[in-house]
């Protein structure tokens, strides 16, 4: 049990599941934690963090936590070489904040806008993994194999297209900025990752 809880990935998942379940059950808690620009404008800056620990429904929660579990465990050791062993937590939380900033600036005065979910932080972890292992296979829906770099290109292209259409409840902009932050944070913490990525990209291995 101690070894399990020593994993920052596992701790984040446990906390996120608990808070999401509570938000579904307790009246008013969801509204208190969700990202809501008018409330942020009044000084409730904590929403930049708390929105990342609540989810719309069980499918939303399961997808994010499933992704975080598989890729977080892989890159956690890399990040925890930095910031006194708390690098993974720092990058994950920072990604949640940074990923929401563009959406906040775009909807700053929109009383109808709300956003929630860990996708910004999860995208950062996923894209950090892709940077380190671009030709590793990812499995869409746990079944369909696809090289990580191909997935990244398709993911970015789809997110840009979907964000321009703007006809869904998914915050595609947060996905893009979260992923971008994950790449930038990884390179800033360890610049050698970039030449490794470029070298790996030129020498595909499956």
XYZ file of N, CA and C in Angstrom, residues 103-190:
264
model
N -8.335 29.982 -22.771
C -9.798 29.923 -22.722
C -10.352 31.035 -21.835
N -9.657 31.305 -20.745
C -10.087 32.387 -19.855
C -10.041 33.731 -20.577
N -8.943 33.983 -21.283
C -8.807 35.254 -21.991
C -9.864 35.386 -23.088
N -10.199 34.280 -23.715
C -11.194 34.293 -24.787
C -12.613 34.470 -24.262
N -12.884 33.929 -23.069
C -14.254 33.940 -22.527
C -14.357 34.741 -21.226
N -13.436 35.657 -21.044
C -13.333 36.377 -19.775
C -14.647 37.021 -19.335
N -15.407 37.491 -20.287
C -16.650 38.201 -19.954
C -17.896 37.443 -20.415
N -17.749 36.119 -20.537
C -18.857 35.288 -21.002
C -19.504 34.560 -19.825
N -20.681 34.974 -19.395
C -21.336 34.347 -18.243
C -21.875 32.946 -18.536
N -21.850 32.534 -19.801
C -22.352 31.209 -20.158
C -21.241 30.164 -20.206
N -20.000 30.611 -20.124
C -18.872 29.692 -20.300
C -18.501 28.977 -19.000
N -18.319 27.682 -19.097
C -17.830 26.865 -17.992
C -16.916 25.786 -18.556
N -15.947 25.370 -17.759
C -15.045 24.316 -18.206
C -14.607 23.488 -17.010
N -14.392 22.201 -17.250
C -13.957 21.308 -16.176
C -13.215 20.123 -16.768
N -12.445 19.451 -15.926
C -11.744 18.252 -16.355
C -10.232 18.387 -16.312
N -9.565 17.245 -16.240
C -8.118 17.188 -16.089
C -7.380 17.153 -17.422
N -8.068 17.391 -18.519
C -7.482 17.187 -19.839
C -6.227 18.003 -20.094
N -6.137 19.216 -19.552
C -4.943 20.030 -19.744
C -3.719 19.370 -19.146
N -3.852 18.886 -17.902
C -2.751 18.202 -17.245
C -2.444 16.861 -17.890
N -3.473 16.122 -18.250
C -3.288 14.812 -18.867
C -2.617 14.958 -20.230
N -3.011 15.963 -21.007
C -2.393 16.195 -22.315
C -0.909 16.517 -22.169
N -0.558 17.261 -21.127
C 0.847 17.585 -20.884
C 1.667 16.323 -20.645
N 1.140 15.418 -19.853
C 1.840 14.165 -19.557
C 1.923 13.288 -20.804
N 0.848 13.207 -21.553
C 0.825 12.402 -22.769
C 1.850 12.902 -23.787
N 1.884 14.219 -23.998
C 2.806 14.763 -25.005
C 4.256 14.734 -24.533
N 4.468 14.768 -23.243
C 5.819 14.576 -22.731
C 6.305 13.172 -23.071
N 5.424 12.187 -22.898
C 5.755 10.806 -23.258
C 6.064 10.694 -24.744
N 5.235 11.315 -25.582
C 5.435 11.257 -27.031
C 6.777 11.867 -27.416
N 7.167 12.941 -26.739
C 8.459 13.578 -26.999
C 9.613 12.629 -26.682
N 9.453 11.835 -25.633
C 10.518 10.923 -25.218
C 10.539 9.636 -26.047
N 9.390 9.224 -26.537
C 9.307 7.942 -27.264
C 8.352 8.073 -28.441
N 8.764 8.806 -29.498
C 7.834 9.133 -30.582
C 7.321 7.945 -31.387
N 8.063 6.840 -31.399
C 7.632 5.695 -32.202
C 7.024 4.568 -31.378
N 6.909 4.781 -30.072
C 6.207 3.780 -29.266
C 4.744 3.704 -29.691
N 4.192 2.523 -29.572
C 2.800 2.337 -29.979
C 1.829 2.761 -28.883
N 0.851 3.572 -29.270
C -0.295 3.846 -28.420
C -1.447 2.990 -28.938
N -2.381 2.717 -28.062
C -3.507 1.863 -28.471
C -4.818 2.617 -28.273
N -5.376 3.088 -29.394
C -6.647 3.786 -29.337
C -7.742 2.845 -28.870
N -8.506 3.312 -27.902
C -9.579 2.502 -27.320
C -9.044 1.191 -26.765
N -7.719 1.181 -26.472
C -7.090 -0.008 -25.921
C -6.897 -1.131 -26.917
N -7.154 -0.855 -28.211
C -7.123 -1.925 -29.220
C -6.297 -1.542 -30.446
N -6.562 -0.360 -31.028
C -5.973 0.020 -32.322
C -4.575 0.590 -32.127
N -3.517 -0.073 -32.659
C -2.157 0.423 -32.486
C -1.861 1.595 -33.418
N -1.163 2.610 -32.897
C -0.774 3.764 -33.695
C 0.507 4.351 -33.104
N 1.522 4.650 -33.940
C 2.746 5.251 -33.412
C 2.441 6.573 -32.701
N 3.129 6.819 -31.603
C 2.853 7.991 -30.779
C 2.928 9.289 -31.572
N 3.930 9.424 -32.437
C 4.096 10.670 -33.189
C 2.963 10.869 -34.189
N 2.473 9.787 -34.777
C 1.337 9.878 -35.704
C 0.084 10.301 -34.938
N -0.090 9.722 -33.754
C -1.221 10.109 -32.908
C -1.143 11.592 -32.562
N 0.065 12.070 -32.214
C 0.242 13.469 -31.821
C -0.156 14.413 -32.946
N 0.289 14.104 -34.170
C -0.040 14.951 -35.317
C -1.549 14.963 -35.567
N -2.157 13.786 -35.532
C -3.599 13.690 -35.750
C -4.378 14.394 -34.641
N -3.902 14.242 -33.408
C -4.554 14.843 -32.243
C -4.536 16.366 -32.338
N -3.369 16.916 -32.694
C -3.233 18.374 -32.813
C -4.101 18.890 -33.955
N -4.055 18.209 -35.097
C -4.842 18.638 -36.255
C -6.336 18.616 -35.935
N -6.771 17.537 -35.289
C -8.187 17.431 -34.928
C -8.591 18.509 -33.927
N -7.742 18.748 -32.926
C -8.056 19.732 -31.889
C -8.157 21.142 -32.473
N -7.249 21.473 -33.397
C -7.304 22.782 -34.048
C -8.589 22.913 -34.858
N -8.907 21.873 -35.622
C -10.127 21.888 -36.441
C -11.378 21.998 -35.570
N -11.446 21.180 -34.531
C -12.624 21.169 -33.656
C -12.758 22.495 -32.906
N -11.624 23.079 -32.518
C -11.675 24.359 -31.799
C -12.206 25.466 -32.703
N -11.819 25.431 -33.986
C -12.307 26.442 -34.929
C -13.803 26.289 -35.178
N -14.274 25.044 -35.231
C -15.711 24.814 -35.443
C -16.507 25.281 -34.236
N -15.978 24.984 -33.051
C -16.573 25.471 -31.812
C -17.985 24.997 -31.548
N -18.325 23.788 -32.003
C -19.701 23.309 -31.826
C -19.797 22.124 -30.873
N -18.828 22.013 -29.929
C -18.903 20.928 -28.946
C -18.638 21.492 -27.552
N -18.902 20.657 -26.554
C -18.679 21.069 -25.175
C -17.268 20.736 -24.690
N -16.423 20.210 -25.583
C -15.054 19.837 -25.219
C -14.130 21.033 -25.400
N -13.286 21.274 -24.409
C -12.350 22.402 -24.482
C -11.085 21.972 -25.227
N -11.150 21.972 -26.552
C -10.030 21.543 -27.374
C -8.828 22.474 -27.219
N -9.096 23.737 -26.935
C -8.007 24.689 -26.749
C -7.150 24.303 -25.551
N -7.776 23.831 -24.494
C -7.035 23.389 -23.310
C -6.190 22.159 -23.627
N -6.688 21.277 -24.470
C -5.922 20.098 -24.882
C -4.641 20.531 -25.595
N -4.784 21.483 -26.507
C -3.637 21.960 -27.279
C -2.597 22.632 -26.391
N -3.045 23.533 -25.541
C -2.113 24.249 -24.683
C -1.523 23.354 -23.607
N -2.290 22.402 -23.135
C -1.752 21.455 -22.170
C -0.652 20.611 -22.786
N -0.914 20.094 -23.994
C 0.094 19.308 -24.688
C 1.334 20.118 -24.989
N 1.147 21.346 -25.454
C 2.284 22.225 -25.735
C 3.101 22.523 -24.491
N 2.404 22.734 -23.382
C 3.119 22.996 -22.132
C 3.930 21.780 -21.702
N 3.362 20.586 -21.883
C 4.090 19.370 -21.524
C 5.384 19.230 -22.298
N 5.336 19.532 -23.594
C 6.533 19.480 -24.437
C 7.550 20.514 -23.969
N 7.094 21.751 -23.750
C 7.996 22.826 -23.342
C 8.628 22.548 -21.980
N 7.821 22.087 -21.028
C 8.333 21.801 -19.685
C 9.389 20.706 -19.726
N 9.149 19.683 -20.537
C 10.096 18.572 -20.650
C 11.429 19.056 -21.202
N 11.382 19.888 -22.239
C 12.605 20.395 -22.860
C 13.349 21.350 -21.932
N 12.605 22.195 -21.230
C 13.245 23.138 -20.311
C 13.935 22.419 -19.159
N 13.315 21.377 -18.649
C 13.900 20.629 -17.541
C 15.091 19.796 -17.989
N 15.032 19.281 -19.211
C 16.116 18.444 -19.726
C 16.305 18.718 -21.217
